[in-house]
CSV table of C-alpha atoms in Angstrom, one decimal:
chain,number,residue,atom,x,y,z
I,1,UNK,CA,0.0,0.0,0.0
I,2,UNK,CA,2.6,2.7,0.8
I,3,UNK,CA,4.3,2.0,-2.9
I,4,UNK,CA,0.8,2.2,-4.3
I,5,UNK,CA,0.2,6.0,-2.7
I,6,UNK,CA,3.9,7.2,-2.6
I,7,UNK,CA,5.5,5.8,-5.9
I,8,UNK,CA,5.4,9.0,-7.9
I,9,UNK,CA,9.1,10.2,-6.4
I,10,UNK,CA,12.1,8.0,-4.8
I,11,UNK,CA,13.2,10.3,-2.2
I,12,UNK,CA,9.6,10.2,-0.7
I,13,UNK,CA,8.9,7.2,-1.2
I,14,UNK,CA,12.4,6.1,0.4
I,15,UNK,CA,11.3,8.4,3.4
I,16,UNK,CA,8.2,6.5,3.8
I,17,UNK,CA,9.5,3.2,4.0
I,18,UNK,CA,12.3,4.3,6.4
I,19,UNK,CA,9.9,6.3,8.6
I,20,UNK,CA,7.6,2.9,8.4
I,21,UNK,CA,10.0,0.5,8.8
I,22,UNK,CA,11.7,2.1,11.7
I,23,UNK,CA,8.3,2.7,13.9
I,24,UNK,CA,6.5,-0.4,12.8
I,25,UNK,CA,9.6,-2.9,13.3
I,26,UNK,CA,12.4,-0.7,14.8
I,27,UNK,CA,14.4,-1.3,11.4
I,28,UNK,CA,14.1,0.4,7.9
I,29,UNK,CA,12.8,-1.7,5.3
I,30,UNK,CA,14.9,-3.0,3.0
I,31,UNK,CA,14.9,-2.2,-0.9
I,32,UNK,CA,14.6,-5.2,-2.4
I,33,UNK,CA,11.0,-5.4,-0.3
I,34,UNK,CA,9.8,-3.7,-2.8
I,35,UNK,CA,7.6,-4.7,-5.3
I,36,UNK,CA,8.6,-4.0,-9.3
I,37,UNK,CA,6.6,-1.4,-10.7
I,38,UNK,CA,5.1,-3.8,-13.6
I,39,UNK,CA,3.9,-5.9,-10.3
I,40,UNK,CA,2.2,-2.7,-8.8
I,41,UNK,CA,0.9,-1.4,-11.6
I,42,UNK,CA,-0.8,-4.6,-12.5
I,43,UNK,CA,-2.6,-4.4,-9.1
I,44,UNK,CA,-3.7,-0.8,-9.3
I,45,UNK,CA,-5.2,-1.6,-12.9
I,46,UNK,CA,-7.1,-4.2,-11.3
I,47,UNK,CA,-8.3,-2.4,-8.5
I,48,UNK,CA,-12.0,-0.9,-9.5
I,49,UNK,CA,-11.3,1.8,-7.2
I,50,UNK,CA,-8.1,2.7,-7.8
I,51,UNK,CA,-6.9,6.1,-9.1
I,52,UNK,CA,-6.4,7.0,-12.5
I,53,UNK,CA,-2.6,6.2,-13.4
I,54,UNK,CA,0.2,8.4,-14.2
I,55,UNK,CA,3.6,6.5,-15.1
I,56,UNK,CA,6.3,9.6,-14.9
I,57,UNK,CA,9.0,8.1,-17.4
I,58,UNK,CA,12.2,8.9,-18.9
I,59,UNK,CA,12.5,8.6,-22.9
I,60,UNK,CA,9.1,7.0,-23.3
I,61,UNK,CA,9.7,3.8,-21.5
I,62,UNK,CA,6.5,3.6,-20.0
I,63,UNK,CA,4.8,2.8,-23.0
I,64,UNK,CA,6.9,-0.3,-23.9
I,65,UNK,CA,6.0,-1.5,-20.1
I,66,UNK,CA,2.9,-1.3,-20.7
I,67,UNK,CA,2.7,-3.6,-23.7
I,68,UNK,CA,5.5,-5.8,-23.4
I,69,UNK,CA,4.5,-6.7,-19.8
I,70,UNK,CA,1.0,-7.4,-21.1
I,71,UNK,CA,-0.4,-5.0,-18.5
I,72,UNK,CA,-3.0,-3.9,-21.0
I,73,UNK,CA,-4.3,-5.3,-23.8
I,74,UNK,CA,-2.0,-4.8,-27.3
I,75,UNK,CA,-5.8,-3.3,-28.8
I,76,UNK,CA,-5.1,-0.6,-25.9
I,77,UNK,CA,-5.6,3.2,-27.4
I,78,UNK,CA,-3.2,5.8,-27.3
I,79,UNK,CA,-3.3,8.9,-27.4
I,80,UNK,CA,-0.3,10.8,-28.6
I,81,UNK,CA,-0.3,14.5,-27.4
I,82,UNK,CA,1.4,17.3,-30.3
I,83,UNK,CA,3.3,20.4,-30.0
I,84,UNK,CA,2.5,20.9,-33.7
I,85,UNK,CA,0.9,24.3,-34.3
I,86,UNK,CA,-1.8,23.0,-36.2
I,87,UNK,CA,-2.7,20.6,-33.5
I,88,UNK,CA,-3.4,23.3,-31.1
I,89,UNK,CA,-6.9,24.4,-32.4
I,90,UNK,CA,-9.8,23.4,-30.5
I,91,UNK,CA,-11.1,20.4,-33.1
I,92,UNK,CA,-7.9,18.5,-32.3
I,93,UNK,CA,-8.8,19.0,-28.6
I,94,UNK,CA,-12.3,17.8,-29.1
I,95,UNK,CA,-11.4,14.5,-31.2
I,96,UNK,CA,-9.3,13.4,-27.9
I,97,UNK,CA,-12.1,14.3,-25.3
I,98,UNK,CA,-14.6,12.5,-27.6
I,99,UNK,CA,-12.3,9.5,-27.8
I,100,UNK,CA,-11.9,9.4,-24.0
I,101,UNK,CA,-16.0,9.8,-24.1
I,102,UNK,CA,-15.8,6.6,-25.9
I,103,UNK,CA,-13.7,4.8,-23.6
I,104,UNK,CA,-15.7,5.6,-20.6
I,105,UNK,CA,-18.8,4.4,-22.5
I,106,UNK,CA,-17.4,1.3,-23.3
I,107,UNK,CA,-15.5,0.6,-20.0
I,108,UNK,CA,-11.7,0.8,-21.7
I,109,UNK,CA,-8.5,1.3,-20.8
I,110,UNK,CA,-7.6,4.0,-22.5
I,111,UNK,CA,-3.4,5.7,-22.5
I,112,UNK,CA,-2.9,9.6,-23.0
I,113,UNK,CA,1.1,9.8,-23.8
I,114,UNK,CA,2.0,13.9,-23.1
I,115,UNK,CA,-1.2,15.1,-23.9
I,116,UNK,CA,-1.2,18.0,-21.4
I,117,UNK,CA,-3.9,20.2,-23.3
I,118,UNK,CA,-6.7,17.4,-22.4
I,119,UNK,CA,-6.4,17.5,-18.7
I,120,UNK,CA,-8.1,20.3,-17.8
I,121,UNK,CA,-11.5,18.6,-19.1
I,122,UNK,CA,-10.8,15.9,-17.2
I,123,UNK,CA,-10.9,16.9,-14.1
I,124,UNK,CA,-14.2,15.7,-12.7
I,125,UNK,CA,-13.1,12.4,-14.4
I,126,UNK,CA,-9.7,12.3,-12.3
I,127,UNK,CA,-11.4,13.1,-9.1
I,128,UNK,CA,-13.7,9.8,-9.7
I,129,UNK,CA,-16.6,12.6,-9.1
I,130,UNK,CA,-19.2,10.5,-9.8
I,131,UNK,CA,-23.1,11.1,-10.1
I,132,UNK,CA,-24.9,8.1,-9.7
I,133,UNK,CA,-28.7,7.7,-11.3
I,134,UNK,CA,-30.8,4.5,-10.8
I,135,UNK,CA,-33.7,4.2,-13.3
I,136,UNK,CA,-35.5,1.0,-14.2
I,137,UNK,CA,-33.7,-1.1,-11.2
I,138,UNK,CA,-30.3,-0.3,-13.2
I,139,UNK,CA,-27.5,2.1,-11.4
I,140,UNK,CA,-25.8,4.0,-13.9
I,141,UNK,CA,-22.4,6.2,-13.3
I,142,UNK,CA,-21.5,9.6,-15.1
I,143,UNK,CA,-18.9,11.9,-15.1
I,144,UNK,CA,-18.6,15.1,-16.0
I,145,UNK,CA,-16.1,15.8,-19.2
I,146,UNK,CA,-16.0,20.0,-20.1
I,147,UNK,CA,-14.3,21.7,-22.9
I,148,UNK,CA,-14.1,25.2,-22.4
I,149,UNK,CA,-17.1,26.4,-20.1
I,150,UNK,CA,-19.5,23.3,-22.2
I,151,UNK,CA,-19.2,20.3,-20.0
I,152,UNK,CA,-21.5,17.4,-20.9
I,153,UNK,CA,-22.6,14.3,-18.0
I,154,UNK,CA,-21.0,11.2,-19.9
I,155,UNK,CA,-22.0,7.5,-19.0
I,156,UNK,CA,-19.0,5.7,-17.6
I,157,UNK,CA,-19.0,1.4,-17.3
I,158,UNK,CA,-17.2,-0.3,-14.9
I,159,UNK,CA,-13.9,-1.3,-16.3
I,160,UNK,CA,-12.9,2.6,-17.3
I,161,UNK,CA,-9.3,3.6,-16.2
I,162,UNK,CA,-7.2,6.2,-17.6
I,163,UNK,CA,-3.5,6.0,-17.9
I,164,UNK,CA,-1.2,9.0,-18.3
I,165,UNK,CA,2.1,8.6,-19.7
I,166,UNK,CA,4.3,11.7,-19.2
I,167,UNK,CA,8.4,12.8,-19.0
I,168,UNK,CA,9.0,12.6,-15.3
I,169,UNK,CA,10.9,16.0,-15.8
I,170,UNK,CA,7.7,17.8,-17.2
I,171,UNK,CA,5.8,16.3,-14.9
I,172,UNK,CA,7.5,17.8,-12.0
I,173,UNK,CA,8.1,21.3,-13.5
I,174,UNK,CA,5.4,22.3,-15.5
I,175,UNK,CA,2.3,20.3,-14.4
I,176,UNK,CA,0.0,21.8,-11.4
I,177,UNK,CA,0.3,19.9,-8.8
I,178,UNK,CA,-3.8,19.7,-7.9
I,179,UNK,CA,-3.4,17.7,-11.3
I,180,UNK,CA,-0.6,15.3,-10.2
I,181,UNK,CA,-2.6,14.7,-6.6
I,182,UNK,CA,-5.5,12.8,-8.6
I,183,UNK,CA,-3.2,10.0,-10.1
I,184,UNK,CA,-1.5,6.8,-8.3
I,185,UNK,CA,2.1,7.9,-9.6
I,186,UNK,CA,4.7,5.5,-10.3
I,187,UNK,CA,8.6,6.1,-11.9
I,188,UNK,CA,8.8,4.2,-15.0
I,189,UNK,CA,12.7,4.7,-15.7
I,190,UNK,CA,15.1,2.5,-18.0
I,191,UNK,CA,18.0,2.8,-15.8
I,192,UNK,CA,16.4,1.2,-12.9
């Protein structure tokens, strides 16, 4: 549990386990205690009520992991984010929330690789701010997606979960952190 909530950065997470280890048995923990990260992500995608995912990576090498380890299927989408200028416009933003739309419909995994100009109409979607409406004997879930000041209830299945792929680097520097607290973190690096 505390590499599930405290993965996103090694010198807290190394903290944690210290701190833990030392009042719980008197002794710190020992690294190789640790689970891999394939192992804990597995379990968090598993987990119906789980965060959404972020894997903070270096060079891309979360999206390999996420393949080659079979964590998700190989008919997973992704979702490549663009600093191309033409990609900035408000259609291109649209196509990606609609795509997400889908994914919650159907109760996919879906992957967003550095696509930083979506998350702000996720919001209600990352904070698992659900609004639940029985009709007929049948519970169904929504979430909120908005694009601008439009936002739109959308019908989410069980099964939904949202991974975000992003430069650990960026991450840390240039996304809010409100955004970063909605996400079970884990450091996807090739050197470790």
């Amino acid at each position: 549990a505390l590499c599930r909530n405290f993965s996103g950065r090694e010198d807290l997470l190394a903290g944690v386990l210290e701190t833990f280890g030392r009042e719980c048995f008197n002794s710190p923990l020992h690294a190789s205690l640790r689970p891999p990260v394939a192992s804990l992500v597995s379990e968090s995608l598993r987990d119906q009520q789980a965060r959404h995912l972020m894997l903070l990576t270096t060079m891309g090498a979360a999206l390999p992991l996420l393949f080659s380890h079979g964590l998700v299927p190989p008919s997973t989408p992704v979702l490549v984010g663009s600093t191309f200028q033409d990609d900035q416009h408000d259609l291109y933003l649209i196509q990606h929330v609609n795509r997400v739309k889908a994914a919650m419909a159907a109760g996919e995994t879906i992957v967003l690789w550095n696509l930083d100009s979506i998350y702000e109409s996720l919001y209600d979607v990352l904070n698992q701010r659900y609004v639940i409406r029985t009709s007929g004997g049948r519970t169904r879930r929504s979430l909120r997606l908005a694009i601008g000041a439009r936002s739109q209830l959308c019908p989410v299945e069980d099964g939904f979960r949202l991974i975000v792929v992003v430069e650990k680097d960026h991450a840390y520097q240039d996304l809010d952190l409100p955004l970063l607290n909605r996400f079970e973190k884990y450091l996807v690096d090739p050197e470790r």
